[in-house]
Structures are given as C-alpha cells and as structure tokens.
Amino acid sequence: MLLSTTDVLQGVEIESYLGIVTAEVVYGSNALRDFFAGIRDIIGGRTGAYERVFEQGQKEAVAELERRAKRLGADGVIGINLNTSTINVDQTGVLLLITATGTAVQIR
C-alpha cells in the first residue's frame, strides 16, 4: 500500500477517492515513566521514555490507518496527518492520544 503525507503523487494517477480514514491509539500514563519524566523536567533534557511511546504510537496509528483503508478497497492513503494530544482523566493522570487521518484512494 502506498502511504503519503502529500495530496499529489508524482507519476501516479488516482483512479478513485474512497473517503477519509482515521485511526486512533490511546496509551495510559505510567507512574514510573511519569516519575522519571518529572525528574527530567527539573534537571532538563529530553524524555526518552515518552519519545519512544509517541514513536511507537505513531507507527501503530499508521498501521491501523492502513488496515482501515484496505477494508475500503484502497491501495493507497494520501494526505496523511498525525496528531498527538492528551486527555485529562480526573486526578488519576492523563491518556496519550495519537491520531492518524488521510484519504483512502485507489491508484492505477
């Protein structure tokens, strides 16, 4: 399957647009990871644990986007956009939300 962040593909003709596809990945917070991230906030530096979570989440979101596009009969997804955000859950912490959207297409 062809996956692209662009809306136009050089040398490829789009036969039909099948619609918007979306995928969501949600991770719960982790007390140990949050503790070490808090230390990084105090002393400075990057938080590798959360970087890995977001990297893995983006991969999973794109894989799910591809699965959903295939169910529509697509052989490509164009205009892919990845977003990350958090959802506050009472006093217990946050959930990490990663979404992927794109347009499912059939190409010639």
C-alpha positions as a Python dict, from the first residue, in 0.01 Angstrom:
ca = {
    (1, 'M'): (0, 0, 0),
    (2, 'L'): (123, 345, -88),
    (3, 'L'): (121, 582, 211),
    (4, 'S'): (198, 952, 170),
    (5, 'T'): (169, 1278, 359),
    (6, 'T'): (126, 1463, 29),
    (7, 'D'): (-201, 1510, -159),
    (8, 'V'): (-42, 1471, -503),
    (9, 'L'): (174, 1179, -610),
    (10, 'Q'): (411, 1234, -899),
    (11, 'G'): (375, 974, -1172),
    (12, 'V'): (73, 812, -1009),
    (13, 'E'): (-283, 856, -1127),
    (14, 'I'): (-558, 834, -869),
    (15, 'E'): (-846, 629, -1004),
    (16, 'S'): (-1092, 696, -724),
    (17, 'Y'): (-1118, 861, -384),
    (18, 'L'): (-1275, 626, -132),
    (19, 'G'): (-1311, 864, 160),
    (20, 'I'): (-1144, 980, 476),
    (21, 'V'): (-992, 718, 702),
    (22, 'T'): (-895, 771, 1065),
    (23, 'A'): (-713, 572, 1330),
    (24, 'E'): (-663, 638, 1698),
    (25, 'V'): (-419, 498, 1950),
    (26, 'V'): (-458, 574, 2321),
    (27, 'Y'): (-198, 497, 2588),
    (28, 'G'): (-250, 520, 2961),
    (29, 'S'): (6, 704, 3167),
    (30, 'N'): (263, 505, 3359),
    (31, 'A'): (360, 607, 3713),
    (32, 'L'): (727, 508, 3678),
    (33, 'R'): (763, 677, 3340),
    (34, 'D'): (587, 988, 3478),
    (35, 'F'): (826, 994, 3776),
    (36, 'F'): (1136, 993, 3557),
    (37, 'A'): (981, 1245, 3317),
    (38, 'G'): (922, 1470, 3619),
    (39, 'I'): (1290, 1447, 3710),
    (40, 'R'): (1379, 1545, 3352),
    (41, 'D'): (1150, 1847, 3388),
    (42, 'I'): (1355, 1959, 3688),
    (43, 'I'): (1706, 1893, 3555),
    (44, 'G'): (1633, 1947, 3187),
    (45, 'G'): (1683, 1725, 2888),
    (46, 'R'): (1477, 1504, 2666),
    (47, 'T'): (1237, 1243, 2799),
    (48, 'G'): (1332, 931, 2606),
    (49, 'A'): (1060, 714, 2759),
    (50, 'Y'): (784, 937, 2626),
    (51, 'E'): (960, 984, 2292),
    (52, 'R'): (953, 606, 2248),
    (53, 'V'): (583, 593, 2344),
    (54, 'F'): (494, 854, 2083),
    (55, 'E'): (714, 690, 1819),
    (56, 'Q'): (550, 352, 1878),
    (57, 'G'): (206, 511, 1889),
    (58, 'Q'): (258, 684, 1555),
    (59, 'K'): (366, 356, 1396),
    (60, 'E'): (59, 180, 1537),
    (61, 'A'): (-173, 460, 1422),
    (62, 'V'): (-37, 445, 1066),
    (63, 'A'): (-65, 64, 1063),
    (64, 'E'): (-428, 89, 1178),
    (65, 'L'): (-494, 359, 916),
    (66, 'E'): (-362, 120, 651),
    (67, 'R'): (-583, -167, 778),
    (68, 'R'): (-893, 53, 768),
    (69, 'A'): (-810, 179, 418),
    (70, 'K'): (-767, -180, 295),
    (71, 'R'): (-1115, -262, 425),
    (72, 'L'): (-1244, 11, 190),
    (73, 'G'): (-1061, -148, -102),
    (74, 'A'): (-785, 113, -113),
    (75, 'D'): (-432, 59, -229),
    (76, 'G'): (-312, 396, -107),
    (77, 'V'): (-367, 665, 155),
    (78, 'I'): (-273, 1023, 73),
    (79, 'G'): (-262, 1341, 278),
    (80, 'I'): (-173, 1152, 596),
    (81, 'N'): (-165, 1372, 904),
    (82, 'L'): (-50, 1260, 1250),
    (83, 'N'): (-156, 1443, 1567),
    (84, 'T'): (-77, 1390, 1932),
    (85, 'S'): (-260, 1519, 2236),
    (86, 'T'): (-351, 1431, 2590),
    (87, 'I'): (-678, 1358, 2763),
    (88, 'N'): (-701, 1450, 3132),
    (89, 'V'): (-861, 1177, 3341),
    (90, 'D'): (-983, 1316, 3672),
    (91, 'Q'): (-700, 1329, 3927),
    (92, 'T'): (-554, 998, 3812),
    (93, 'G'): (-341, 1127, 3526),
    (94, 'V'): (-360, 1162, 3153),
    (95, 'L'): (-407, 946, 2848),
    (96, 'L'): (-185, 999, 2545),
    (97, 'L'): (-384, 1017, 2221),
    (98, 'I'): (-228, 972, 1878),
    (99, 'T'): (-446, 1005, 1568),
    (100, 'A'): (-380, 950, 1201),
    (101, 'T'): (-606, 1070, 921),
    (102, 'G'): (-584, 1051, 545),
    (103, 'T'): (-776, 992, 225),
    (104, 'A'): (-810, 635, 103),
    (105, 'V'): (-756, 604, -272),
    (106, 'Q'): (-734, 352, -550),
    (107, 'I'): (-445, 418, -784),
    (108, 'R'): (-381, 300, -1140),
}
